[in-house]
Short mmCIF file of C-alpha atoms in Angstrom, two decimals:
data_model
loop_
_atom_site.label_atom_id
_atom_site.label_comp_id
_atom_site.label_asym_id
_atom_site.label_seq_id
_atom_site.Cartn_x
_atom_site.Cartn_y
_atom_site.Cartn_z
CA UNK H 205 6.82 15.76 194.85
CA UNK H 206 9.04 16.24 197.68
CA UNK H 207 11.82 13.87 198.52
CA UNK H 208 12.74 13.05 202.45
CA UNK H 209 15.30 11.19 203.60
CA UNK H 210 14.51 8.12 205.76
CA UNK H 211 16.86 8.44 209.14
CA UNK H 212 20.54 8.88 208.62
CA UNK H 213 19.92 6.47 205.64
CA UNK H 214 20.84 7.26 201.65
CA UNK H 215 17.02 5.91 201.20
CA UNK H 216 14.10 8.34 200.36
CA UNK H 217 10.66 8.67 200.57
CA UNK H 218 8.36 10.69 198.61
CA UNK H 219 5.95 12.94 200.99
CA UNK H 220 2.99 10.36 199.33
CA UNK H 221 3.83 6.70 199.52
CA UNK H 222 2.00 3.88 197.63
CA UNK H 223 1.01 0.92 199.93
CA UNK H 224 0.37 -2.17 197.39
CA UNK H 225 -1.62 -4.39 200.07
CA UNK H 226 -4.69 -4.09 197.38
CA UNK H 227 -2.57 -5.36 194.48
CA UNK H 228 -2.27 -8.67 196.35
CA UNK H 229 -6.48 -8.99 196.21
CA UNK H 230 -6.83 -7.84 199.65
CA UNK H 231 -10.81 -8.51 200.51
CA UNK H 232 -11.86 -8.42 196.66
CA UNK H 233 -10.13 -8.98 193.71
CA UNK H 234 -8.09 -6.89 191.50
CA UNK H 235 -7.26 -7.39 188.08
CA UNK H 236 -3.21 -7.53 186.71
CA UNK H 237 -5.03 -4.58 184.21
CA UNK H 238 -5.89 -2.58 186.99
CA UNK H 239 -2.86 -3.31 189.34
CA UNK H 240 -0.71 -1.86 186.75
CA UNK H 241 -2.53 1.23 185.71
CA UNK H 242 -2.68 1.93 189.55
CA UNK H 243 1.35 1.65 189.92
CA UNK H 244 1.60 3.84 186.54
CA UNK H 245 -0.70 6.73 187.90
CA UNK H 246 1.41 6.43 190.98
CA UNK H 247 4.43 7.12 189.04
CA UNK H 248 2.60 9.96 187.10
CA UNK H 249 1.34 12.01 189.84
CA UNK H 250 5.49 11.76 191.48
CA UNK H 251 4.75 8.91 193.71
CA UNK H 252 8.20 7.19 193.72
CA UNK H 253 8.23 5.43 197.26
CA UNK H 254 6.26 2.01 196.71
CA UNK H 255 5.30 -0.82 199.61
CA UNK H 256 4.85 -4.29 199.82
CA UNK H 257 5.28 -7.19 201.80
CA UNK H 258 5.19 -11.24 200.92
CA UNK H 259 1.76 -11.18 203.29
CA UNK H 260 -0.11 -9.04 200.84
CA UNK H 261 -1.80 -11.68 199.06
CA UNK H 262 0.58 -14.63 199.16
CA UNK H 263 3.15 -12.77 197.41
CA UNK H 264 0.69 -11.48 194.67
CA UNK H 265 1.33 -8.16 195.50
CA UNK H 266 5.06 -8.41 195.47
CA UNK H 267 4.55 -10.22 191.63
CA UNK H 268 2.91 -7.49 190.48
CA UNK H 269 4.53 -4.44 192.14
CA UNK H 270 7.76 -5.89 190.72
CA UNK H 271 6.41 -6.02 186.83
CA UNK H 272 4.71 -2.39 187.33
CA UNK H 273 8.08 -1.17 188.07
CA UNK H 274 10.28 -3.27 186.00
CA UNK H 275 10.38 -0.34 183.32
CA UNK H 276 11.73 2.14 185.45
CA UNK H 277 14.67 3.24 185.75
CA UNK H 278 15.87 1.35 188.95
CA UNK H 279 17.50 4.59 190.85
CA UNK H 280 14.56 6.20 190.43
CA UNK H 281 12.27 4.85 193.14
CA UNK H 282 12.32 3.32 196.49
CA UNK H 283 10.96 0.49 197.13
CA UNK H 284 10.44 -1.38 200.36
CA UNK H 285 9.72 -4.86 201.51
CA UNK H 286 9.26 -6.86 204.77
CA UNK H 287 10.24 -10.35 206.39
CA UNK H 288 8.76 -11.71 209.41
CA UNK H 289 6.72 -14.20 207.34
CA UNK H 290 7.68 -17.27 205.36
CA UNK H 291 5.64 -18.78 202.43
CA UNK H 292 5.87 -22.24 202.39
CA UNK H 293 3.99 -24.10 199.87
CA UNK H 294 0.33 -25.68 201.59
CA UNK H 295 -1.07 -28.64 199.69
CA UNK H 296 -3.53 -28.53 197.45
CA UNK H 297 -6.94 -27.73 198.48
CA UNK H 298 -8.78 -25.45 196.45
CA UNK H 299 -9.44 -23.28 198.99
CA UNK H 300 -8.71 -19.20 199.12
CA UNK H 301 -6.99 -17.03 201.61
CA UNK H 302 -9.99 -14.96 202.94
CA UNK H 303 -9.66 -16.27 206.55
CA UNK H 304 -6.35 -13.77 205.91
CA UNK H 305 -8.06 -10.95 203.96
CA UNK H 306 -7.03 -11.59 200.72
CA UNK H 307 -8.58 -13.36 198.04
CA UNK H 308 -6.62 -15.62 196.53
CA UNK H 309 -5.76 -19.11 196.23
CA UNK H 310 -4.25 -20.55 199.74
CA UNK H 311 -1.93 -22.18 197.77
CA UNK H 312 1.08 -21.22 200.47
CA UNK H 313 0.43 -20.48 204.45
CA UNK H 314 2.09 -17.83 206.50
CA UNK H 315 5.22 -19.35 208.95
CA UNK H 316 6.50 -16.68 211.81
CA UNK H 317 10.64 -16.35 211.25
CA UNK H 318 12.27 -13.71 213.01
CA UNK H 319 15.13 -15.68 212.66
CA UNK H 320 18.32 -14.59 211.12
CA UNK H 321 18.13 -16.97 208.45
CA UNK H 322 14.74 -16.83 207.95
CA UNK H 323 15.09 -12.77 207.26
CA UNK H 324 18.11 -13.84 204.52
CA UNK H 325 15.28 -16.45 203.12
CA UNK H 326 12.24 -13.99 203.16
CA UNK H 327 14.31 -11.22 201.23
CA UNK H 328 15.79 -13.50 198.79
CA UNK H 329 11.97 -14.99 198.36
CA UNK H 330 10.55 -11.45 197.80
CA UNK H 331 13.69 -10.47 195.69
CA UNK H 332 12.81 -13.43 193.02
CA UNK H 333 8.65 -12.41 193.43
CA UNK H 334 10.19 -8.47 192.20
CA UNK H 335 12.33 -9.54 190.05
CA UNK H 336 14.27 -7.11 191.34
CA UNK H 337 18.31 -7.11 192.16
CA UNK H 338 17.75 -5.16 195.73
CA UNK H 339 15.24 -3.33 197.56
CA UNK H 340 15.98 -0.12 199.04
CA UNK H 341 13.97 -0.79 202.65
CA UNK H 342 12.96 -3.47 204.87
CA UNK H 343 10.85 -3.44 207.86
CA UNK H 344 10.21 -6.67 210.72
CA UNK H 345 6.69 -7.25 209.41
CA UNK H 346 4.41 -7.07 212.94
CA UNK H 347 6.67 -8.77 215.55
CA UNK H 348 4.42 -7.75 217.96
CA UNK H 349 4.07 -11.75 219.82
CA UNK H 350 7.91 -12.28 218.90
CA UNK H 351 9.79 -9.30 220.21
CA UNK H 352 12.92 -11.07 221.97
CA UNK H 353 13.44 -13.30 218.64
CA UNK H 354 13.16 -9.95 216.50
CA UNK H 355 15.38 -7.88 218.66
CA UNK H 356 17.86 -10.36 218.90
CA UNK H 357 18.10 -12.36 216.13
CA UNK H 358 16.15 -10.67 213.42
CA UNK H 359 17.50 -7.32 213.82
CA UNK H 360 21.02 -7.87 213.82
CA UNK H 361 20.24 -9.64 210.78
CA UNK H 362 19.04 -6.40 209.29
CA UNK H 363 21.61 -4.27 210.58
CA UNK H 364 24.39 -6.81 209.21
CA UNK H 365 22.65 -6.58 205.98
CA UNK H 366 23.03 -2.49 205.85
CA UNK H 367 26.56 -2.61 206.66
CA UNK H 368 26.86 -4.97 203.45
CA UNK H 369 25.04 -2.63 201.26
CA UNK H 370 22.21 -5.05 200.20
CA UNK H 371 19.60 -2.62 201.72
CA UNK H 372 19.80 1.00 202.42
CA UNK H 373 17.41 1.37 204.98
CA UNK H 374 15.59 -0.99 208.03
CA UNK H 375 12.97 -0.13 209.84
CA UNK H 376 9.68 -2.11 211.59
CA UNK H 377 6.22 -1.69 210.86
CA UNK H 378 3.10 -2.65 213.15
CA UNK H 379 -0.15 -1.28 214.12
CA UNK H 380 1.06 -0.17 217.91
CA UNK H 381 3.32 2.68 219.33
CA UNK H 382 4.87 0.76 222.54
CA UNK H 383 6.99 -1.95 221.10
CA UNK H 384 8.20 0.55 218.27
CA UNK H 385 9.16 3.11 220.55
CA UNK H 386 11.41 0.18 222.33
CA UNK H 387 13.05 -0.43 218.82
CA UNK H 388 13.56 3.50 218.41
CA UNK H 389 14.84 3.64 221.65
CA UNK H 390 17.33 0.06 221.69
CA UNK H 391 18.36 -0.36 218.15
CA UNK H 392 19.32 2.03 215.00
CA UNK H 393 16.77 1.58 213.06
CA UNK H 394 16.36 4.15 210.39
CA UNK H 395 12.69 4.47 209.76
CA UNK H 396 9.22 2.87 211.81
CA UNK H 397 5.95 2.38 209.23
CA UNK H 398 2.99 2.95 212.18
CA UNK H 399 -0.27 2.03 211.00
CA UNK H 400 -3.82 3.76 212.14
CA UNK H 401 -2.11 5.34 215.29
CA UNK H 402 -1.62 9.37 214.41
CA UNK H 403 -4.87 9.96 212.68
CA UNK H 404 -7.54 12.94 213.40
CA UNK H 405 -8.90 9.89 215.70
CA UNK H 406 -6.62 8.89 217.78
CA UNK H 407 -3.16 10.34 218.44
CA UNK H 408 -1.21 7.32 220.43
CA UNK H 409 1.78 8.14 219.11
CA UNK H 410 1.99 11.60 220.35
CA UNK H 411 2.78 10.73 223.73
CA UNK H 412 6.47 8.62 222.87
CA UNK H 413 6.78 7.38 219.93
CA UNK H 414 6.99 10.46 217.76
CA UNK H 415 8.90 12.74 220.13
CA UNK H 416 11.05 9.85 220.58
CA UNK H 417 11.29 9.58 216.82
CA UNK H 418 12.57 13.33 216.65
CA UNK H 419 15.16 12.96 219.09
CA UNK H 420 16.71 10.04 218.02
CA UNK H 421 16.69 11.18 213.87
CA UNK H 422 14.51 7.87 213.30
CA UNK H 423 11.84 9.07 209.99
CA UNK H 424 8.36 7.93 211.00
CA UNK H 425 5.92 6.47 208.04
CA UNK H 426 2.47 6.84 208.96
CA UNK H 427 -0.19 4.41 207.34
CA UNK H 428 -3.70 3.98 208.20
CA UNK H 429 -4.43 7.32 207.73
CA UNK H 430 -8.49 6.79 207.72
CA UNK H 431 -8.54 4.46 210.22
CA UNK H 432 -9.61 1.40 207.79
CA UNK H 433 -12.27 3.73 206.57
CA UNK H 434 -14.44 5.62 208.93
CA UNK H 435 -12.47 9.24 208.26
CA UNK H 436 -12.55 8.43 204.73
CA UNK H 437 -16.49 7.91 204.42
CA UNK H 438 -18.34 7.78 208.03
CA UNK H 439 -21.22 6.48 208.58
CA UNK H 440 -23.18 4.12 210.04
CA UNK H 441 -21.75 0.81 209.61
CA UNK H 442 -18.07 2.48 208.55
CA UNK H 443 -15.02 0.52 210.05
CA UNK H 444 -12.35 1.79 212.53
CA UNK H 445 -9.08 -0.35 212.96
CA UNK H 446 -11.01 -3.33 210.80
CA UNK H 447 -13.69 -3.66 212.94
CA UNK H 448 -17.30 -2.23 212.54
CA UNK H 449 -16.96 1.44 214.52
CA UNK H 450 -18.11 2.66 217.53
CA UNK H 451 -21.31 5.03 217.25
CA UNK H 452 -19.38 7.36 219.07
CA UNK H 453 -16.68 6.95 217.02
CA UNK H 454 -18.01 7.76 213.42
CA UNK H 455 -20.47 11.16 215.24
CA UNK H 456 -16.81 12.23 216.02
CA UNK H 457 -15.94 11.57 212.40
CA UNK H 458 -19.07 13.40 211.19
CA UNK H 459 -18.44 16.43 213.50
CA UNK H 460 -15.12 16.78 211.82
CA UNK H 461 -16.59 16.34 207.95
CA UNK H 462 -19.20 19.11 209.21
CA UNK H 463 -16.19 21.33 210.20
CA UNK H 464 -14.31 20.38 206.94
CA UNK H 465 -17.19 20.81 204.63
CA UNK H 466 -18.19 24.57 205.80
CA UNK H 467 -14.41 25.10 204.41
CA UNK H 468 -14.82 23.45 201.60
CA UNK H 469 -12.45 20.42 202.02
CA UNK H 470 -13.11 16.50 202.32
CA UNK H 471 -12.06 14.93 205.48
CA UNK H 472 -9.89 12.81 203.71
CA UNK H 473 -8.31 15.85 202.51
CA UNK H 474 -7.72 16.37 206.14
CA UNK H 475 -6.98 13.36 207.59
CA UNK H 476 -4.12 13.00 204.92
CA UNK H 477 -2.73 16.96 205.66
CA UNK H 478 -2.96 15.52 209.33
CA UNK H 479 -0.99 13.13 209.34
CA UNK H 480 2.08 14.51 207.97
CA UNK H 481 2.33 17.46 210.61
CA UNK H 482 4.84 15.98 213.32
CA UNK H 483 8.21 17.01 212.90
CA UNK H 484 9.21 13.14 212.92
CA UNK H 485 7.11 12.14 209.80
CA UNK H 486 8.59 11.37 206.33
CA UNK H 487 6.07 9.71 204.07
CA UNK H 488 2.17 9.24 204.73
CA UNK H 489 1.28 5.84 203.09
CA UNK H 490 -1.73 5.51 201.34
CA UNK H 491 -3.29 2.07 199.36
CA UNK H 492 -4.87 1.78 195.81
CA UNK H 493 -6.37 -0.70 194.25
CA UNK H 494 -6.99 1.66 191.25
CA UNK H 495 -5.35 4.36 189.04
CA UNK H 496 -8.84 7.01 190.15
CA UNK H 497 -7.55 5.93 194.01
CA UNK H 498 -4.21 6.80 193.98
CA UNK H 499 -4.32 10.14 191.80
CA UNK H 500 -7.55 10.87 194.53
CA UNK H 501 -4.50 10.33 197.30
CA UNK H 502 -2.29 12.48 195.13
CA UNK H 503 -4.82 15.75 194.77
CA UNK H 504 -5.81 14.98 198.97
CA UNK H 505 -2.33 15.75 199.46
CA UNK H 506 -2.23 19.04 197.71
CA UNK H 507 -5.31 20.61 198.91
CA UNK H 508 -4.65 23.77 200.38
CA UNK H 509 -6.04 23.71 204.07
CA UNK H 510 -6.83 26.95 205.35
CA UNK H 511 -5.41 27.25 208.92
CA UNK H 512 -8.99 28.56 210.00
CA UNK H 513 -10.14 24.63 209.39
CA UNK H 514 -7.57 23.55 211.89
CA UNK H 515 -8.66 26.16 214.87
CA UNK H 516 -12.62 25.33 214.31
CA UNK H 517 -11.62 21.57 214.60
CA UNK H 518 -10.23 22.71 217.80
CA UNK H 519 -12.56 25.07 218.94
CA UNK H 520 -15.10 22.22 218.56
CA UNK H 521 -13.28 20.19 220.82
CA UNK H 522 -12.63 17.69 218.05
CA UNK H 523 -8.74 17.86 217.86
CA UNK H 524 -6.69 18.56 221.07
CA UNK H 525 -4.88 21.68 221.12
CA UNK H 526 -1.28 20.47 222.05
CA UNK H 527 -0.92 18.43 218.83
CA UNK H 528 1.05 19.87 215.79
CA UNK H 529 -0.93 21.14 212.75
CA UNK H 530 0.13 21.35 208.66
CA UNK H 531 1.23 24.48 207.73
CA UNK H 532 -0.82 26.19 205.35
CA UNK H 533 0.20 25.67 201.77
CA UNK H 534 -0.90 27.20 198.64
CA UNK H 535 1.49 25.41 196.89
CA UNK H 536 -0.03 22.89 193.76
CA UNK H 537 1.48 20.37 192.12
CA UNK H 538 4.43 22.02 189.52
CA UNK H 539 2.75 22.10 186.12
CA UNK H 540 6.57 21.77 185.00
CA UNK H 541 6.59 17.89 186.39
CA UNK H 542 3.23 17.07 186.47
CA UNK H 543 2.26 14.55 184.43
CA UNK H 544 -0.87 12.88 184.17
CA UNK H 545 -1.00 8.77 183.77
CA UNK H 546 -3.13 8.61 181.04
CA UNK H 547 -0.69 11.20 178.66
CA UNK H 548 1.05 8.19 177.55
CA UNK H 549 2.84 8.95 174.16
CA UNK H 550 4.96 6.67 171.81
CA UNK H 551 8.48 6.55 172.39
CA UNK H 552 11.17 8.92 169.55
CA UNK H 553 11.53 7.43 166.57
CA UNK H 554 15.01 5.68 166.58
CA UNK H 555 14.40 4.65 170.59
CA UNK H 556 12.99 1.29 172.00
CA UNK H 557 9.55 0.78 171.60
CA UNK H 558 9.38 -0.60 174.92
CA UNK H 559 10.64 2.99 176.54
CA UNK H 560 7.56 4.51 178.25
CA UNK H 561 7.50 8.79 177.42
CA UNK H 562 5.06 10.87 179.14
CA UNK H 563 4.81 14.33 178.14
CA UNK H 564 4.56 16.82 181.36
CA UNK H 565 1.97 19.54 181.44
CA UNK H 566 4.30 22.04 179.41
CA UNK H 567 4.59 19.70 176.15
CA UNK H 568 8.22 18.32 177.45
CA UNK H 569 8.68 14.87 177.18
CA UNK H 570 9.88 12.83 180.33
CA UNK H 571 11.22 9.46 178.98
CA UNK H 572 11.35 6.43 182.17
CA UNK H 573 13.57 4.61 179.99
CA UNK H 574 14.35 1.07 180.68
CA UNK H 575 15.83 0.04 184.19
CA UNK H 576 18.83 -2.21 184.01
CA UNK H 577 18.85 -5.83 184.51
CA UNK H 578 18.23 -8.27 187.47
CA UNK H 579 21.48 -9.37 188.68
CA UNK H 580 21.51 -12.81 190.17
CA UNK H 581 22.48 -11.80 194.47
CA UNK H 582 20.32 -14.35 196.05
CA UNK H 583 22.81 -16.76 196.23
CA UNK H 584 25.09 -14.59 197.82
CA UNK H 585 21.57 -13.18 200.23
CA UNK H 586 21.19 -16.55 201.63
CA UNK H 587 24.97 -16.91 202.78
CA UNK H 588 25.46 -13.47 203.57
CA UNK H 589 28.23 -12.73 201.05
CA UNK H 590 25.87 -10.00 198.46
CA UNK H 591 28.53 -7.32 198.07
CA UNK H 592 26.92 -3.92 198.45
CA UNK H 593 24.79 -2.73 195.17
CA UNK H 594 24.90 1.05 193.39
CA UNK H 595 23.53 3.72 195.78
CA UNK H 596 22.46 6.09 193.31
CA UNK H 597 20.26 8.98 194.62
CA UNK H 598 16.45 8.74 193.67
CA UNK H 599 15.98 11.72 191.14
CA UNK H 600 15.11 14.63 193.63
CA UNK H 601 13.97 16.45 190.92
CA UNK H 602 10.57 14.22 190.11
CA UNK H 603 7.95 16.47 191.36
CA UNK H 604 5.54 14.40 192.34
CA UNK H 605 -7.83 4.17 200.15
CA UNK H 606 -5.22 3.56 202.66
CA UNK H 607 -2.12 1.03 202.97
CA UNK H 608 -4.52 -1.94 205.01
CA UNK H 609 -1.41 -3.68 206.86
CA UNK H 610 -2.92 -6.40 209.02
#
């Protein structure tokens, strides 16, 4: 799968992200089983840019993203985080953390720090839940009621934290185009994460944000790519932007799985092909709560679209004609690199038995060895001291239901 830089930043992104709000139990439980065979058939199908945040379930989805990944070989992957939200332990009540979306026990609650100190204490937080030594990206987690305090405080705490080499990339990620076309435009931020606002819907971004994006060499990750649901299954009932859609809303979505199906392509297929058209974009994230989900993401994303799909949609008035559309692609996934999650195989005889080998679809073996070891920075985090970690280059040669950020 294709590798993009984020930015003027040594990070990468894969063309497919995974977004690991489900791992943290968001609406319905998942089990550590499942959360783990979801993050494996990510890393099968070439997925190796990987999302979280210390929201997503209390910090259940940074627990488990971390031990999915642990095995990995550490320059391998991207993986990004976000601050904006404290856990602070709540007393003891028994109750869960629906009220939020996820369900799990409240056994923290959610404090607003956009703080420069509070960004040190979130990463170090999440850097202890991953187990992890560094992350490659962080984003200001939905600042949307706290811009002055993120601009000015929290973002020079990022930006002093790049300089040091204890993150490669920074970016901010929210559901709305305004405030992160002011961060595009003020500050040098490397990378946005805009959820549910370029979709076959609705095309907000369009009119700033992604030119904007262009101009200024800022990579643009696009989430919420079916709208919370309605372009991946609409119907009656379906949701748009977590809320029960308009009627009006999900005929639109049907006229467009009409057009799709007399080509013989899910709207999903679409929506996903969509989103990744604008010059701007890097990555389109997409959520799993399953290893079926994200491999489902993974064969979406190399459908081949015929360009005939794209003129009907606008013929039909359904998509406007000034926006930018995929270019046609008959290219599948390399059988060279393409390996399935499921083609486990026991490691060579004289190696670890704890190195994981998959063999690729032409009988070679692809060994993710063992990544190295957690070294103790957090110290250094909170007093902003961490001397600047190994920037190897994710392995460009890898080949290969929606991130829910609320």
């Amino acid at each position: 799968m294709r590798h993009t830089p984020l930015g003027r930043s040594t990070a990468t992104v894969t063309r497919l992200s995974f977004g690991a709000a489900a791992l943290g139990n968001l609406f319905t439980p998942v089990t550590d089983e499942a959360a783990a065979q979801a993050v494996q058939a990510a890393w099968a199908a070439g997925v190796r840019s990987f999302d979280t945040a210390p929201h997503y379930g209390l910090g259940l989805s940074e627990r488990r993203l971390g031990a999915a990944l642990r095995d990995r070989p550490r320059d391998e992957y991207t993986i990004a985080t976000k601050v904006g939200r404290l856990l602070v332990p709540a007393p003891s009540t028994g109750a869960d953390d629906l009220a939020n979306g996820f369900a799990v026990p409240a056994t923290h609650r959610r404090v607003r720090d956009f703080s420069a100190d509070g960004v040190r204490r979130s990463l170090e937080a999440s850097l202890e839940r991953l187990g992890l030594e560094h992350v490659d990206i962080v984003h200001l987690h939905d600042p949307d009621e706290h811009f002055a305090e993120a601009i000015g405080h929290a973002y020079p705490a990022l930006e002093q934290l790049r300089a040091e080499g204890v993150v490669r990339a920074i970016g901010v990620g929210m559901n709305q185009c305004e405030m992160l076309t002011r961060f595009v435009r003020d500050t040098d931020i490397d990378t946005v994460l805009l959820a549910g606002r370029y979709t076959l819907l609705t095309q907000d971004a369009m009119a700033d944000l992604l030119p904007e994006a262009a101009r200024r060499g800022v990579s643009v990750i696009v989430g919420g790519v079916f709208n919370s649901g309605v372009l991946a299954d609409p119907k009656p009932g379906a949701t748009f932007d977590y809320a029960t859609a308009a009627p009006e809303t999900v005929d639109r979505a049907l006229r467009m799985q009409a057009v799709c199906e007399r080509h013989g392509i899910p709207l999903r297929a679409a929506a996903v092909r969509f989103a990744l058209a604008p010059t701007a974009v890097a990555s389109v994230l997409i959520g799993a709560r399953s290893a079926e989900e994200i491999m489902d993401a993974a064969n979406l994303l190399h459908r081949d679209i015929p360009a005939a799909l794209w003129q009907d949609l606008r013929s039909a008035g359904l998509l406007p004609g000034h926006l930018p559309l995929p270019p046609q692609s008959r290219s599948l996934p390399d059988p060279a690199v393409f390996a399935c999650f499921d083609n486990a195989a026991p490691a060579p005889p004289g190696e670890p038995s704890d190195r994981r080998t998959f063999v690729t679809a032409d009988g070679r073996r692809r060994d993710t060895g063992c990544g190295p070891g957690v070294a103790d920075q957090r110290h250094a985090l909170m007093h902003g001291t961490a001397r600047p970690h190994e920037m190897s280059p994710v392995d460009t040669a890898a080949h290969h239901t929606e991130q829910d950020r609320r």
